[in-house]
Amino acid sequence: MAEKQIAILREQLAKLDEKKFDFDAWKTHTLIFLERIFGKDNSKIKLIQELHYDYSSWSLRDTAAAGKTKDKDPVKMRASEILEATIIELESLGLPQEENEQQKVWELLQDELTGKQVKEIDALVKSDDREKVKKISDILENLEKENLSLLIAKLLLS
């Protein structure tokens, strides 16, 4: 399960109630943790990035009209809701499954090579042959330049 990740997020949640709260530092730390847990393109990261205080004259006027301070800071409330939902997700569903890097490479190879070439490479990878790197290289060298370029491009983008 994701005990360590949940503990880190609970710490960030508790920091929202500290007297000496530094929003920018909290936001930076939270983004680092979420990126590590969920990856760079996760929607939770975008939600935290979008959190900000509005210091426009209209916002300040509305705050003054509503009283000196509100009972709850809306930015902290939103941050709290995001973290609470994230913790519930981790408790219920666990960590997101990262696809094994080697599995990604094999899938790309299967897309771009013939079945025979994939079987040959697979047999070489599993063998104790001292020349397997050279033999795999030879198989890849026999690919058309376009196919090899496409394979490398897909590997870089995966």
Tab-separated table of C-alpha atoms in Angstrom:
chain	number	residue	atom	x	y	z
A	1	MET	CA	0.000	0.000	0.000
A	2	ALA	CA	0.996	3.663	-0.080
A	3	GLU	CA	1.597	4.329	3.637
A	4	LYS	CA	4.645	6.538	3.104
A	5	GLN	CA	2.944	8.639	0.452
A	6	ILE	CA	-0.189	9.022	2.574
A	7	ALA	CA	1.921	10.066	5.584
A	8	ILE	CA	3.682	12.742	3.527
A	9	LEU	CA	0.371	14.104	2.256
A	10	ARG	CA	-1.072	14.114	5.793
A	11	GLU	CA	1.937	16.182	6.904
A	12	GLN	CA	1.240	18.661	4.101
A	13	LEU	CA	-2.403	18.738	5.164
A	14	ALA	CA	-1.410	19.496	8.771
A	15	LYS	CA	0.913	22.300	7.632
A	16	LEU	CA	-2.105	24.180	6.296
A	17	ASP	CA	-3.132	24.872	9.927
A	18	GLU	CA	0.273	26.048	11.190
A	19	LYS	CA	0.506	29.600	12.514
A	20	LYS	CA	3.655	30.386	10.528
A	21	PHE	CA	2.261	29.083	7.243
A	22	ASP	CA	4.251	29.915	4.111
A	23	PHE	CA	1.950	29.273	1.174
A	24	ASP	CA	4.636	29.349	-1.532
A	25	ALA	CA	6.891	26.913	0.335
A	26	TRP	CA	3.941	24.619	1.068
A	27	LYS	CA	2.857	24.700	-2.564
A	28	THR	CA	6.372	23.893	-3.821
A	29	HIS	CA	6.765	20.951	-1.447
A	30	THR	CA	3.316	19.612	-2.257
A	31	LEU	CA	3.972	19.788	-5.999
A	32	ILE	CA	7.251	17.897	-5.564
A	33	PHE	CA	5.541	15.160	-3.560
A	34	LEU	CA	2.575	14.821	-5.923
A	35	GLU	CA	4.848	14.703	-8.957
A	36	ARG	CA	6.851	11.903	-7.355
A	37	ILE	CA	3.727	9.935	-6.462
A	38	PHE	CA	1.585	10.467	-9.568
A	39	GLY	CA	3.918	11.685	-12.311
A	40	LYS	CA	4.308	15.079	-13.959
A	41	ASP	CA	1.072	15.110	-15.938
A	42	ASN	CA	-1.401	14.373	-13.173
A	43	SER	CA	-4.481	16.565	-12.712
A	44	LYS	CA	-3.786	16.984	-8.983
A	45	ILE	CA	-0.586	18.829	-9.823
A	46	LYS	CA	-2.491	21.243	-12.031
A	47	LEU	CA	-5.043	21.856	-9.274
A	48	ILE	CA	-2.303	22.739	-6.767
A	49	GLN	CA	-0.500	24.913	-9.333
A	50	GLU	CA	-3.697	26.884	-9.881
A	51	LEU	CA	-4.037	27.738	-6.183
A	52	HIS	CA	-3.232	31.384	-5.536
A	53	TYR	CA	-4.273	34.345	-3.494
A	54	ASP	CA	-6.084	37.119	-5.346
A	55	TYR	CA	-4.758	40.495	-4.251
A	56	SER	CA	-6.725	42.521	-6.770
A	57	SER	CA	-8.510	45.610	-5.528
A	58	TRP	CA	-11.914	43.951	-6.082
A	59	SER	CA	-10.957	40.944	-4.030
A	60	LEU	CA	-9.631	43.121	-1.209
A	61	ARG	CA	-12.796	45.239	-1.292
A	62	ASP	CA	-15.034	42.152	-1.096
A	63	THR	CA	-12.998	40.822	1.835
A	64	ALA	CA	-13.299	44.144	3.669
A	65	ALA	CA	-17.041	44.234	3.029
A	66	ALA	CA	-17.464	40.727	4.401
A	67	GLY	CA	-15.632	41.588	7.610
A	68	LYS	CA	-12.011	41.762	8.687
A	69	THR	CA	-11.334	38.063	8.087
A	70	LYS	CA	-13.305	35.125	6.901
A	71	ASP	CA	-13.737	32.094	9.129
A	72	LYS	CA	-11.862	29.930	6.665
A	73	ASP	CA	-9.243	30.807	4.112
A	74	PRO	CA	-10.706	29.702	0.731
A	75	VAL	CA	-7.286	28.871	-0.728
A	76	LYS	CA	-6.409	26.686	2.262
A	77	MET	CA	-9.860	25.074	2.110
A	78	ARG	CA	-9.363	24.178	-1.557
A	79	ALA	CA	-5.835	22.874	-0.873
A	80	SER	CA	-7.194	20.793	1.980
A	81	GLU	CA	-9.941	19.315	-0.208
A	82	ILE	CA	-7.433	18.383	-2.922
A	83	LEU	CA	-5.124	16.663	-0.447
A	84	GLU	CA	-7.982	14.886	1.349
A	85	ALA	CA	-9.308	13.522	-1.948
A	86	THR	CA	-5.799	12.424	-2.918
A	87	ILE	CA	-5.319	10.612	0.392
A	88	ILE	CA	-8.689	8.863	0.012
A	89	GLU	CA	-7.705	7.828	-3.513
A	90	LEU	CA	-4.418	6.354	-2.288
A	91	GLU	CA	-6.125	4.573	0.615
A	92	SER	CA	-8.837	3.125	-1.619
A	93	LEU	CA	-6.989	2.403	-4.845
A	94	GLY	CA	-3.316	2.367	-3.887
A	95	LEU	CA	-0.481	3.796	-5.918
A	96	PRO	CA	-0.923	4.255	-9.653
A	97	GLN	CA	0.613	1.355	-11.529
A	98	GLU	CA	3.634	2.422	-13.478
A	99	GLU	CA	4.206	0.340	-16.518
A	100	ASN	CA	7.461	-1.530	-16.351
A	101	GLU	CA	10.031	0.261	-18.527
A	102	GLN	CA	11.248	-2.992	-20.025
A	103	GLN	CA	7.660	-3.932	-20.888
A	104	LYS	CA	7.263	-0.630	-22.748
A	105	VAL	CA	10.373	-1.378	-24.787
A	106	TRP	CA	9.076	-4.834	-25.672
A	107	GLU	CA	5.729	-3.425	-26.758
A	108	LEU	CA	7.459	-0.920	-29.024
A	109	LEU	CA	9.668	-3.657	-30.465
A	110	GLN	CA	6.612	-5.800	-31.166
A	111	ASP	CA	4.986	-2.881	-32.971
A	112	GLU	CA	7.977	-2.211	-35.211
A	113	LEU	CA	9.651	-5.603	-35.748
A	114	THR	CA	8.444	-8.792	-37.344
A	115	GLY	CA	7.375	-11.647	-35.111
A	116	LYS	CA	10.499	-13.571	-36.111
A	117	GLN	CA	12.783	-10.669	-35.134
A	118	VAL	CA	11.061	-10.268	-31.761
A	119	LYS	CA	11.425	-13.995	-31.053
A	120	GLU	CA	15.102	-13.911	-31.997
A	121	ILE	CA	15.783	-10.940	-29.733
A	122	ASP	CA	13.784	-12.498	-26.892
A	123	ALA	CA	15.740	-15.753	-27.193
A	124	LEU	CA	19.023	-13.837	-27.187
A	125	VAL	CA	18.050	-11.763	-24.141
A	126	LYS	CA	17.220	-14.944	-22.204
A	127	SER	CA	20.330	-16.796	-23.381
A	128	ASP	CA	23.767	-16.992	-21.785
A	129	ASP	CA	25.418	-16.166	-25.106
A	130	ARG	CA	28.399	-13.852	-24.581
A	131	GLU	CA	27.814	-12.328	-28.004
A	132	LYS	CA	24.140	-11.492	-27.415
A	133	VAL	CA	24.664	-7.718	-27.507
A	134	LYS	CA	26.360	-7.985	-30.897
A	135	LYS	CA	23.720	-10.386	-32.221
A	136	ILE	CA	20.853	-8.151	-31.099
A	137	SER	CA	22.674	-5.212	-32.641
A	138	ASP	CA	22.967	-7.147	-35.914
A	139	ILE	CA	19.223	-7.805	-35.956
A	140	LEU	CA	18.496	-4.115	-35.396
A	141	GLU	CA	21.038	-3.068	-38.022
A	142	ASN	CA	19.116	-5.093	-40.605
A	143	LEU	CA	16.059	-2.916	-40.078
A	144	GLU	CA	15.311	-0.291	-42.646
A	145	LYS	CA	16.609	3.102	-41.620
A	146	GLU	CA	13.064	4.515	-41.390
A	147	ASN	CA	11.910	1.732	-39.063
A	148	LEU	CA	14.961	2.101	-36.847
A	149	SER	CA	14.478	5.877	-36.657
A	150	LEU	CA	10.814	5.423	-35.806
A	151	LEU	CA	11.662	2.859	-33.108
A	152	ILE	CA	14.226	5.176	-31.502
A	153	ALA	CA	11.818	8.113	-31.638
A	154	LYS	CA	9.082	6.066	-29.924
A	155	LEU	CA	11.524	4.902	-27.246
A	156	LEU	CA	12.489	8.477	-26.506
A	157	LEU	CA	8.878	9.589	-26.276
A	158	SER	CA	7.648	6.697	-24.157
